[in-house]
PDB file of C-alpha atoms in Angstrom:
ATOM      1  CA  MET P 264     210.313 174.252-116.488  1.00  0.00           C
ATOM      2  CA  ASP P 265     211.120 173.593-120.126  1.00  0.00           C
ATOM      3  CA  MET P 266     210.724 177.286-120.875  1.00  0.00           C
ATOM      4  CA  MET P 267     212.858 178.339-117.844  1.00  0.00           C
ATOM      5  CA  PHE P 268     215.839 176.266-118.952  1.00  0.00           C
ATOM      6  CA  ALA P 269     215.447 176.385-122.756  1.00  0.00           C
ATOM      7  CA  GLY P 270     218.600 177.029-124.755  1.00  0.00           C
ATOM      8  CA  ARG P 271     217.014 180.242-126.140  1.00  0.00           C
ATOM      9  CA  ARG P 272     215.687 182.244-123.166  1.00  0.00           C
ATOM     10  CA  GLN P 273     211.967 182.958-123.701  1.00  0.00           C
ATOM     11  CA  TRP P 274     211.292 184.821-120.462  1.00  0.00           C
ATOM     12  CA  LYS P 275     212.524 187.822-118.505  1.00  0.00           C
ATOM     13  CA  ILE P 276     212.183 189.418-115.108  1.00  0.00           C
ATOM     14  CA  MET P 277     211.159 193.108-115.284  1.00  0.00           C
ATOM     15  CA  CYS P 278     211.655 195.515-112.378  1.00  0.00           C
ATOM     16  CA  CYS P 279     209.176 198.359-111.965  1.00  0.00           C
ATOM     17  CA  LYS P 280     210.538 201.507-110.488  1.00  0.00           C
ATOM     18  CA  THR P 281     207.437 203.533-111.106  1.00  0.00           C
ATOM     19  CA  GLY P 282     203.729 202.832-110.765  1.00  0.00           C
ATOM     20  CA  ARG P 283     202.955 203.955-114.331  1.00  0.00           C
ATOM     21  CA  GLY P 284     202.301 202.286-117.660  1.00  0.00           C
ATOM     22  CA  ALA P 285     202.987 198.538-117.653  1.00  0.00           C
ATOM     23  CA  CYS P 286     203.970 198.872-113.986  1.00  0.00           C
ATOM     24  CA  SER P 287     200.678 200.526-112.854  1.00  0.00           C
ATOM     25  CA  ALA P 288     199.823 197.505-110.651  1.00  0.00           C
ATOM     26  CA  CYS P 289     202.856 198.361-108.489  1.00  0.00           C
ATOM     27  CA  ALA P 290     200.997 201.510-107.334  1.00  0.00           C
ATOM     28  CA  ARG P 291     198.358 199.369-105.629  1.00  0.00           C
ATOM     29  CA  ARG P 292     198.812 198.654-101.962  1.00  0.00           C
ATOM     30  CA  GLY P 293     200.568 195.381-101.196  1.00  0.00           C
ATOM     31  CA  VAL P 294     201.543 194.403-104.733  1.00  0.00           C
ATOM     32  CA  LEU P 295     205.045 192.922-104.759  1.00  0.00           C
ATOM     33  CA  ALA P 296     205.149 191.433-108.223  1.00  0.00           C
ATOM     34  CA  PHE P 297     202.751 190.338-110.969  1.00  0.00           C
ATOM     35  CA  VAL P 298     202.362 188.314-114.150  1.00  0.00           C
ATOM     36  CA  THR P 299     199.851 189.528-116.688  1.00  0.00           C
ATOM     37  CA  SER P 300     197.451 187.409-118.637  1.00  0.00           C
ATOM     38  CA  PHE P 301     194.631 187.867-121.116  1.00  0.00           C
ATOM     39  CA  SER P 302     191.815 186.017-122.872  1.00  0.00           C
ATOM     40  CA  ARG P 303     190.892 186.306-126.559  1.00  0.00           C
ATOM     41  CA  GLY P 304     187.405 186.735-127.970  1.00  0.00           C
ATOM     42  CA  GLY P 305     185.418 185.534-124.934  1.00  0.00           C
ATOM     43  CA  SER P 306     187.356 182.253-124.893  1.00  0.00           C
ATOM     44  CA  ASP P 307     187.859 180.279-121.735  1.00  0.00           C
ATOM     45  CA  ILE P 308     191.497 179.913-122.720  1.00  0.00           C
ATOM     46  CA  LYS P 309     193.814 182.108-120.660  1.00  0.00           C
ATOM     47  CA  TYR P 310     197.047 183.294-122.195  1.00  0.00           C
ATOM     48  CA  SER P 311     199.905 184.219-119.854  1.00  0.00           C
ATOM     49  CA  HIS P 312     202.752 186.529-120.705  1.00  0.00           C
ATOM     50  CA  THR P 313     206.244 185.223-120.015  1.00  0.00           C
ATOM     51  CA  SER P 314     207.417 188.079-117.834  1.00  0.00           C
ATOM     52  CA  ILE P 315     207.295 188.709-114.105  1.00  0.00           C
ATOM     53  CA  ARG P 316     207.265 192.336-113.147  1.00  0.00           C
ATOM     54  CA  ILE P 317     208.813 192.962-109.726  1.00  0.00           C
ATOM     55  CA  CYS P 318     207.748 196.047-107.819  1.00  0.00           C
ATOM     56  CA  ASP P 319     210.189 198.127-105.747  1.00  0.00           C
ATOM     57  CA  ARG P 320     208.584 197.118-102.485  1.00  0.00           C
ATOM     58  CA  SER P 321     209.719 193.518-103.088  1.00  0.00           C
ATOM     59  CA  PHE P 322     213.195 194.668-102.193  1.00  0.00           C
ATOM     60  CA  GLN P 323     212.045 196.524 -99.102  1.00  0.00           C
ATOM     61  CA  GLN P 324     210.601 193.520 -97.243  1.00  0.00           C
ATOM     62  CA  LYS P 325     211.851 192.527 -93.757  1.00  0.00           C
ATOM     63  CA  TYR P 326     213.584 189.424 -95.204  1.00  0.00           C
ATOM     64  CA  PRO P 327     214.202 190.462 -98.824  1.00  0.00           C
ATOM     65  CA  LYS P 328     216.013 187.343-100.086  1.00  0.00           C
ATOM     66  CA  THR P 329     213.576 184.793 -98.721  1.00  0.00           C
ATOM     67  CA  GLU P 330     210.477 186.875 -99.325  1.00  0.00           C
ATOM     68  CA  LEU P 331     211.540 187.687-102.878  1.00  0.00           C
ATOM     69  CA  GLY P 332     212.106 183.945-103.468  1.00  0.00           C
ATOM     70  CA  LEU P 333     208.633 183.165-102.203  1.00  0.00           C
ATOM     71  CA  THR P 334     207.192 185.945-104.325  1.00  0.00           C
ATOM     72  CA  MET P 335     208.961 184.529-107.421  1.00  0.00           C
ATOM     73  CA  PHE P 336     207.646 181.065-106.672  1.00  0.00           C
ATOM     74  CA  HIS P 337     204.119 182.503-106.354  1.00  0.00           C
ATOM     75  CA  GLU P 338     204.444 184.308-109.681  1.00  0.00           C
ATOM     76  CA  LEU P 339     205.942 181.202-111.384  1.00  0.00           C
ATOM     77  CA  MET P 340     202.892 179.259-110.292  1.00  0.00           C
ATOM     78  CA  HIS P 341     200.805 181.779-112.300  1.00  0.00           C
ATOM     79  CA  MET P 342     203.049 181.243-115.323  1.00  0.00           C
ATOM     80  CA  ALA P 343     203.512 177.436-115.093  1.00  0.00           C
ATOM     81  CA  ASN P 344     200.113 176.349-113.857  1.00  0.00           C
ATOM     82  CA  GLY P 345     197.803 179.127-114.945  1.00  0.00           C
ATOM     83  CA  VAL P 346     196.529 179.471-111.384  1.00  0.00           C
ATOM     84  CA  GLY P 347     194.984 182.738-110.154  1.00  0.00           C
ATOM     85  CA  ASP P 348     194.795 184.688-106.961  1.00  0.00           C
ATOM     86  CA  LYS P 349     191.849 183.454-104.874  1.00  0.00           C
ATOM     87  CA  GLY P 350     193.245 184.465-101.486  1.00  0.00           C
ATOM     88  CA  TYR P 351     196.640 185.422-100.113  1.00  0.00           C
ATOM     89  CA  THR P 352     196.642 184.518 -96.448  1.00  0.00           C
ATOM     90  CA  LYS P 353     196.918 181.052 -94.930  1.00  0.00           C
ATOM     91  CA  LEU P 354     193.446 181.419 -93.419  1.00  0.00           C
ATOM     92  CA  GLU P 355     191.951 182.330 -96.762  1.00  0.00           C
ATOM     93  CA  CYS P 356     193.675 179.328 -98.355  1.00  0.00           C
ATOM     94  CA  PHE P 357     192.505 177.041 -95.528  1.00  0.00           C
ATOM     95  CA  ASN P 358     188.866 178.221 -95.732  1.00  0.00           C
ATOM     96  CA  LEU P 359     188.872 177.920 -99.486  1.00  0.00           C
ATOM     97  CA  ALA P 360     190.202 174.372 -99.349  1.00  0.00           C
ATOM     98  CA  LYS P 361     187.534 173.488 -96.769  1.00  0.00           C
ATOM     99  CA  ASN P 362     184.622 175.167 -98.622  1.00  0.00           C
ATOM    100  CA  ASP P 363     185.601 175.114-102.300  1.00  0.00           C
ATOM    101  CA  PRO P 364     188.468 172.688-102.933  1.00  0.00           C
ATOM    102  CA  GLU P 365     188.246 173.016-106.744  1.00  0.00           C
ATOM    103  CA  THR P 366     188.893 176.751-106.538  1.00  0.00           C
ATOM    104  CA  ALA P 367     191.536 176.274-103.800  1.00  0.00           C
ATOM    105  CA  ARG P 368     193.465 174.044-106.201  1.00  0.00           C
ATOM    106  CA  ARG P 369     193.734 176.982-108.614  1.00  0.00           C
ATOM    107  CA  ASN P 370     195.243 179.453-106.083  1.00  0.00           C
ATOM    108  CA  ALA P 371     198.908 180.460-106.310  1.00  0.00           C
ATOM    109  CA  ALA P 372     199.182 181.225-102.594  1.00  0.00           C
ATOM    110  CA  ALA P 373     198.125 177.672-101.669  1.00  0.00           C
ATOM    111  CA  TYR P 374     201.111 176.296-103.667  1.00  0.00           C
ATOM    112  CA  THR P 375     203.427 178.776-101.971  1.00  0.00           C
ATOM    113  CA  PHE P 376     202.236 177.860 -98.458  1.00  0.00           C
ATOM    114  CA  PHE P 377     202.566 174.148 -99.341  1.00  0.00           C
ATOM    115  CA  ALA P 378     206.120 174.674-100.512  1.00  0.00           C
ATOM    116  CA  MET P 379     206.992 176.667 -97.415  1.00  0.00           C
ATOM    117  CA  GLU P 380     205.553 174.053 -95.018  1.00  0.00           C
ATOM    118  CA  SER P 381     207.254 171.275 -96.968  1.00  0.00           C
ATOM    119  CA  VAL P 382     210.802 172.622 -96.651  1.00  0.00           C
ATOM    120  CA  MET P 383     210.931 175.069 -93.742  1.00  0.00           C
ATOM    121  CA  SER P 384     211.297 174.393 -90.050  1.00  0.00           C
ATOM    122  CA  LYS P 385     208.261 175.487 -87.977  1.00  0.00           C
ATOM    123  CA  ALA P 386     210.253 178.458 -86.671  1.00  0.00           C
ATOM    124  CA  ASP P 387     211.166 179.623 -90.209  1.00  0.00           C
ATOM    125  CA  TYR P 388     207.689 179.003 -91.470  1.00  0.00           C
ATOM    126  CA  GLU P 389     206.283 181.204 -88.694  1.00  0.00           C
ATOM    127  CA  LYS P 390     208.885 183.841 -89.375  1.00  0.00           C
ATOM    128  CA  TYR P 391     208.392 184.087 -93.124  1.00  0.00           C
ATOM    129  CA  SER P 392     204.617 183.570 -93.144  1.00  0.00           C
ATOM    130  CA  ARG P 393     204.187 186.171 -90.393  1.00  0.00           C
ATOM    131  CA  GLY P 394     202.594 183.717 -87.992  1.00  0.00           C
ATOM    132  CA  GLN P 395     199.887 182.446 -90.339  1.00  0.00           C
ATOM    133  CA  SER P 396     199.487 179.012 -88.758  1.00  0.00           C
ATOM    134  CA  ILE P 397     196.082 177.436 -88.730  1.00  0.00           C
ATOM    135  CA  MET P 398     196.433 174.683 -86.137  1.00  0.00           C
ATOM    136  CA  ASN P 399     197.108 175.306 -82.468  1.00  0.00           C
ATOM    137  CA  GLU P 400     200.269 173.856 -80.879  1.00  0.00           C
ATOM    138  CA  GLY P 401     198.407 170.742 -79.734  1.00  0.00           C
ATOM    139  CA  CYS P 402     197.548 169.788 -83.330  1.00  0.00           C
ATOM    140  CA  MET P 403     200.676 169.437 -85.422  1.00  0.00           C
ATOM    141  CA  ASP P 404     201.768 166.779 -87.891  1.00  0.00           C
ATOM    142  CA  LYS P 405     203.947 165.166 -85.280  1.00  0.00           C
ATOM    143  CA  ALA P 406     201.501 162.379 -84.616  1.00  0.00           C
ATOM    144  CA  SER P 407     199.850 159.888 -86.961  1.00  0.00           C
ATOM    145  CA  ASN P 408     196.374 160.923 -85.676  1.00  0.00           C
ATOM    146  CA  CYS P 409     196.658 164.608 -86.723  1.00  0.00           C
ATOM    147  CA  PHE P 410     193.717 164.218 -89.115  1.00  0.00           C
ATOM    148  CA  ALA P 411     191.538 162.844 -86.299  1.00  0.00           C
ATOM    149  CA  LEU P 412     192.602 165.712 -83.997  1.00  0.00           C
ATOM    150  CA  ALA P 413     191.755 168.266 -86.699  1.00  0.00           C
ATOM    151  CA  LYS P 414     188.423 166.629 -87.278  1.00  0.00           C
ATOM    152  CA  ASN P 415     187.642 166.989 -83.615  1.00  0.00           C
ATOM    153  CA  GLY P 416     188.055 170.742 -83.664  1.00  0.00           C
ATOM    154  CA  CYS P 417     191.664 171.832 -83.146  1.00  0.00           C
ATOM    155  CA  ALA P 418     191.674 173.642 -86.530  1.00  0.00           C
ATOM    156  CA  GLY P 419     190.833 177.295 -86.568  1.00  0.00           C
ATOM    157  CA  ARG P 420     191.377 178.102 -82.861  1.00  0.00           C
ATOM    158  CA  ARG P 421     193.034 181.362 -82.065  1.00  0.00           C
ATOM    159  CA  VAL P 422     196.589 181.059 -80.621  1.00  0.00           C
ATOM    160  CA  GLY P 423     199.013 183.577 -79.315  1.00  0.00           C
ATOM    161  CA  SER P 424     198.479 187.300 -79.396  1.00  0.00           C
ATOM    162  CA  GLY P 425     198.195 189.414 -82.494  1.00  0.00           C
ATOM    163  CA  GLY P 426     195.271 187.525 -83.972  1.00  0.00           C
ATOM    164  CA  SER P 427     197.136 184.765 -85.791  1.00  0.00           C
ATOM    165  CA  LEU P 428     195.384 181.520 -86.372  1.00  0.00           C
TER     166      LEU P 428
END
């Protein structure tokens, strides 16, 4: 946050109109934006560049303003927290949290889903996450015993059509 609001701007947003050169990642299927990083000399230290490259398809989404905002949040998590991409869907994030919480904590998508669930209505969350709920309708955070319900098996059941969980 200090870098984002510093008196002297130390970051920039870069739009990629081609899939060549520094924008080659935009040619890969599904890439909306990216932040590059590198390591030096076999070190465990990861250095992150201070630019977010936005691919053309970010502006061609069904809900461009909201989805571009969510994409920017995801990319800022890479820059600010040094987190990686360990899974992009809600189900991948859920399974990672269940089976490997340490890795799940270092996943940019998990922070994005958390932010979405924290501020959006259920209808908006379903709309912008493309129906990626995990719990069925009988197991929501509307009761104080949600954890007990989840423990008894309401997590991971298939709901609706279209294969959403």
